[in-house]
Amino acid sequence: MNAFIGEGAGARRPWLTPGRITVLGTGGPDAAWLARWVDAPAWSSEVAGRERPERLVSDRIRVPLAEQADMALLAAAGRELLRYRFYPPAVASALGRFDLEDRLARDGDRVLQRLQILRAFGRPLVEVLSQVELRGLEFGPERWAFGYVTTERHPGRGEWRLRLERDAEARLWLTMTARARPAWGRISGLPGIRWLWRRMMRHYQRRAHRLGIAAFRQRVQALARIETEGGAA
């Protein structure tokens, strides 16, 4: 089952992954790739919903970010989400249309990602350039959300979403949901390739989830300190 609009059986398949593999930070300016892939078809949830369930790996993680969060802290954290300030540099960097136009993200914006698949000595060795399309963004007052679906220029097929909300006790919660499977290239039929690529991508996903949540929690805590110090001044 093909999960992409316009991804026909006769389309030329990439060698390993639909993203662009780069080594030692090469690949050219991110803005150039963002523009080049702007028309890449986006993942269709309606079509992908008819895939066999075992093909899609699902994650749902809910963690507290602050024990007491007022509306100002929720809004400040929400604006960070809508700038896609979530993953630390050791996991991924991103450039969106909203960065180029100096605004908050909107539904339909495209984002160019550099996914750091392999690092050594504190530097990226192997990266995959990929593109996603933003979907399902929400703007307060009680809840903010940021999410995307992959395009055909991404090593995965699926969707990812973050939601920020306050509960009845004014605690601030972050919920991450994701479901995806690897996108296969021309050599994926060779013995062991699918197994290896699936394991590599799953390892990256789990690491990205863990480090992204930790980095965003630190960001929210820093925002809370700024708010407290400002109120005390």
Short mmCIF file of C-alpha atoms in Angstrom, two decimals:
data_model
loop_
_atom_site.label_atom_id
_atom_site.label_comp_id
_atom_site.label_asym_id
_atom_site.label_seq_id
_atom_site.Cartn_x
_atom_site.Cartn_y
_atom_site.Cartn_z
CA MET A 1 0.00 0.00 0.00
CA ASN A 2 1.42 3.34 -1.00
CA ALA A 3 1.01 6.09 1.59
CA PHE A 4 1.79 8.98 -0.72
CA ILE A 5 -0.41 10.85 -3.10
CA GLY A 6 1.26 10.66 -6.50
CA GLU A 7 3.84 8.03 -5.48
CA GLY A 8 3.06 5.61 -8.29
CA ALA A 9 4.44 2.19 -8.99
CA GLY A 10 6.59 3.58 -11.80
CA ALA A 11 8.26 6.24 -9.66
CA ARG A 12 12.04 5.96 -9.40
CA ARG A 13 12.95 4.67 -5.98
CA PRO A 14 15.98 6.01 -4.07
CA TRP A 15 18.98 3.83 -3.32
CA LEU A 16 18.51 3.50 0.47
CA THR A 17 16.24 6.26 1.77
CA PRO A 18 14.13 9.04 0.22
CA GLY A 19 16.02 11.58 2.33
CA ARG A 20 19.46 12.78 1.25
CA ILE A 21 22.35 11.17 3.11
CA THR A 22 25.23 13.54 3.84
CA VAL A 23 28.61 13.00 5.49
CA LEU A 24 30.48 15.42 7.75
CA GLY A 25 27.98 18.24 7.39
CA THR A 26 27.97 18.41 3.60
CA GLY A 27 24.90 18.73 1.40
CA GLY A 28 24.61 22.44 0.73
CA PRO A 29 22.44 25.16 2.30
CA ASP A 30 19.29 23.96 4.06
CA ALA A 31 17.26 26.79 2.51
CA ALA A 32 18.10 25.47 -0.96
CA TRP A 33 16.78 22.00 -0.13
CA LEU A 34 13.69 23.48 1.52
CA ALA A 35 12.87 25.28 -1.72
CA ARG A 36 13.84 22.36 -3.96
CA TRP A 37 11.52 19.90 -2.18
CA VAL A 38 8.62 22.28 -1.62
CA ASP A 39 6.31 20.26 -3.88
CA ALA A 40 7.20 16.82 -2.52
CA PRO A 41 3.96 14.90 -1.84
CA ALA A 42 2.99 14.68 1.83
CA TRP A 43 2.00 11.55 3.73
CA SER A 44 -1.70 10.75 3.48
CA SER A 45 -3.16 9.54 6.78
CA GLU A 46 -6.28 8.35 5.00
CA VAL A 47 -4.34 6.06 2.70
CA ALA A 48 -1.81 5.00 5.33
CA GLY A 49 -4.65 4.03 7.66
CA ARG A 50 -5.27 1.07 5.38
CA GLU A 51 -1.76 -0.29 5.89
CA ARG A 52 -1.28 -3.37 8.02
CA PRO A 53 -1.12 -2.14 11.66
CA GLU A 54 2.11 -4.01 12.37
CA ARG A 55 3.95 -1.87 9.83
CA LEU A 56 3.46 1.31 11.84
CA VAL A 57 5.34 1.70 15.12
CA SER A 58 3.39 3.89 17.54
CA ASP A 59 4.65 5.87 20.53
CA ARG A 60 2.83 7.89 23.15
CA ILE A 61 4.74 9.64 25.92
CA ARG A 62 3.23 11.99 28.51
CA VAL A 63 5.49 13.82 30.95
CA PRO A 64 5.07 16.71 33.43
CA LEU A 65 7.02 19.88 32.66
CA ALA A 66 6.05 22.13 35.58
CA GLU A 67 4.11 21.62 38.81
CA GLN A 68 2.60 25.10 38.66
CA ALA A 69 2.15 26.82 35.32
CA ASP A 70 0.16 29.97 34.74
CA MET A 71 -1.24 31.02 31.39
CA ALA A 72 1.84 33.11 30.63
CA LEU A 73 4.17 30.12 31.02
CA LEU A 74 1.90 27.94 28.89
CA ALA A 75 1.87 30.58 26.15
CA ALA A 76 5.65 31.06 26.32
CA ALA A 77 6.23 27.31 26.07
CA GLY A 78 3.69 27.11 23.26
CA ARG A 79 5.51 29.75 21.26
CA GLU A 80 8.69 27.70 21.62
CA LEU A 81 6.83 24.75 20.12
CA LEU A 82 5.59 26.86 17.23
CA ARG A 83 9.19 27.79 16.47
CA TYR A 84 10.04 24.06 16.51
CA ARG A 85 12.53 24.58 19.33
CA PHE A 86 12.37 21.07 20.65
CA TYR A 87 15.27 18.82 19.68
CA PRO A 88 18.82 19.57 20.85
CA PRO A 89 21.47 20.11 18.15
CA ALA A 90 22.90 16.62 18.76
CA VAL A 91 19.62 15.09 17.52
CA ALA A 92 18.44 17.33 14.69
CA SER A 93 18.44 20.84 13.33
CA ALA A 94 15.60 22.34 11.33
CA LEU A 95 14.82 25.24 9.04
CA GLY A 96 11.23 26.16 8.27
CA ARG A 97 9.48 28.72 6.14
CA PHE A 98 8.52 30.43 9.40
CA ASP A 99 12.22 30.86 10.24
CA LEU A 100 12.87 32.59 6.94
CA GLU A 101 9.85 34.87 7.46
CA ASP A 102 10.48 35.40 11.22
CA ARG A 103 7.06 34.28 12.44
CA LEU A 104 5.36 31.41 14.25
CA ALA A 105 4.67 28.24 12.32
CA ARG A 106 1.41 27.68 10.44
CA ASP A 107 -0.35 24.63 9.05
CA GLY A 108 1.10 23.75 5.67
CA ASP A 109 4.59 25.13 6.32
CA ARG A 110 7.42 22.90 5.12
CA VAL A 111 10.43 22.21 7.34
CA LEU A 112 13.87 20.95 6.27
CA GLN A 113 15.41 18.67 8.90
CA ARG A 114 18.98 17.47 9.36
CA LEU A 115 18.63 14.20 11.26
CA GLN A 116 21.91 13.25 12.92
CA ILE A 117 21.88 9.49 12.49
CA LEU A 118 25.50 8.88 13.52
CA ARG A 119 27.78 11.05 15.66
CA ALA A 120 31.36 10.65 16.87
CA PHE A 121 33.69 12.90 18.88
CA GLY A 122 30.88 15.39 19.37
CA ARG A 123 30.35 15.92 15.64
CA PRO A 124 27.79 14.64 13.12
CA LEU A 125 29.25 11.98 10.84
CA VAL A 126 26.14 10.88 8.95
CA GLU A 127 23.03 13.03 8.55
CA VAL A 128 19.86 12.57 6.56
CA LEU A 129 18.29 15.67 5.05
CA SER A 130 14.52 15.30 5.10
CA GLN A 131 11.36 17.35 4.77
CA VAL A 132 8.07 17.41 6.68
CA GLU A 133 4.80 19.34 6.38
CA LEU A 134 3.22 20.91 9.45
CA ARG A 135 -0.30 19.78 10.34
CA GLY A 136 -2.71 20.18 13.26
CA LEU A 137 -1.18 23.23 14.96
CA GLU A 138 -3.14 24.69 17.88
CA PHE A 139 -2.86 28.04 19.70
CA GLY A 140 -4.06 28.16 23.36
CA PRO A 141 -5.51 29.32 25.59
CA GLU A 142 -5.50 25.99 27.48
CA ARG A 143 -3.67 23.92 24.89
CA TRP A 144 -0.97 24.38 22.26
CA ALA A 145 0.02 21.77 19.70
CA PHE A 146 2.66 21.28 17.02
CA GLY A 147 2.80 18.39 14.58
CA TYR A 148 3.79 17.24 11.15
CA VAL A 149 3.47 14.51 8.56
CA THR A 150 6.43 13.30 6.55
CA THR A 151 6.84 13.98 2.86
CA GLU A 152 8.29 11.60 0.30
CA ARG A 153 11.67 13.26 1.05
CA HIS A 154 11.91 11.68 4.49
CA PRO A 155 13.39 8.37 5.72
CA GLY A 156 10.09 7.53 7.43
CA ARG A 157 6.43 7.37 6.59
CA GLY A 158 4.23 8.74 9.34
CA GLU A 159 3.24 11.56 11.63
CA TRP A 160 4.47 13.18 14.85
CA ARG A 161 2.71 15.52 17.27
CA LEU A 162 3.38 17.43 20.50
CA ARG A 163 0.66 18.81 22.75
CA LEU A 164 1.05 21.20 25.71
CA GLU A 165 -1.79 21.57 28.21
CA ARG A 166 -2.57 22.51 31.81
CA ASP A 167 -4.59 20.20 34.02
CA ALA A 168 -7.09 21.18 36.74
CA GLU A 169 -4.23 21.62 39.25
CA ALA A 170 -2.34 23.97 36.88
CA ARG A 171 0.37 21.40 36.15
CA LEU A 172 1.91 21.66 32.69
CA TRP A 173 2.04 18.46 30.65
CA LEU A 174 3.70 17.52 27.38
CA THR A 175 2.27 14.67 25.33
CA MET A 176 4.15 13.26 22.36
CA THR A 177 2.48 10.91 19.90
CA ALA A 178 4.05 9.37 16.83
CA ARG A 179 3.45 6.56 14.38
CA ALA A 180 5.77 5.71 11.56
CA ARG A 181 7.56 3.08 9.54
CA PRO A 182 10.78 3.29 7.52
CA ALA A 183 10.65 4.26 3.86
CA TRP A 184 12.37 1.68 1.71
CA GLY A 185 14.88 2.22 -1.07
CA ARG A 186 16.01 0.09 -3.98
CA ILE A 187 18.42 -2.07 -1.96
CA SER A 188 15.94 -2.81 0.82
CA GLY A 189 15.26 -6.24 -0.68
CA LEU A 190 18.83 -7.38 -0.05
CA PRO A 191 19.34 -9.78 2.88
CA GLY A 192 19.44 -7.98 6.21
CA ILE A 193 19.03 -4.45 4.84
CA ARG A 194 15.47 -3.95 6.02
CA TRP A 195 16.27 -5.43 9.44
CA LEU A 196 19.34 -3.20 9.84
CA TRP A 197 17.65 -0.01 8.59
CA ARG A 198 14.59 -0.61 10.76
CA ARG A 199 16.77 -1.10 13.84
CA MET A 200 18.85 2.01 13.08
CA MET A 201 15.79 4.18 12.60
CA ARG A 202 14.09 2.82 15.72
CA HIS A 203 17.22 3.48 17.77
CA TYR A 204 17.30 7.05 16.42
CA GLN A 205 13.59 7.56 17.18
CA ARG A 206 13.93 6.46 20.79
CA ARG A 207 17.03 8.57 21.32
CA ALA A 208 15.34 11.57 19.69
CA HIS A 209 12.24 11.19 21.87
CA ARG A 210 14.30 10.98 25.06
CA LEU A 211 16.69 13.84 24.33
CA GLY A 212 14.01 16.06 22.80
CA ILE A 213 11.76 15.80 25.84
CA ALA A 214 14.69 16.43 28.20
CA ALA A 215 15.82 19.49 26.22
CA PHE A 216 12.31 20.94 26.05
CA ARG A 217 11.80 20.41 29.79
CA GLN A 218 14.98 22.39 30.43
CA ARG A 219 13.74 25.12 28.10
CA VAL A 220 10.42 25.36 29.96
CA GLN A 221 12.20 25.45 33.32
CA ALA A 222 14.35 28.32 32.05
CA LEU A 223 11.20 30.16 30.95
CA ALA A 224 9.70 29.60 34.41
CA ARG A 225 12.81 31.06 36.09
CA ILE A 226 12.69 34.11 33.84
CA GLU A 227 9.02 34.60 34.67
CA THR A 228 9.69 34.25 38.41
CA GLU A 229 12.64 36.64 38.37
CA GLY A 230 10.65 39.15 36.34
CA GLY A 231 7.77 39.02 38.79
CA ALA A 232 10.09 39.51 41.74
CA ALA A 233 11.83 42.54 40.21
#
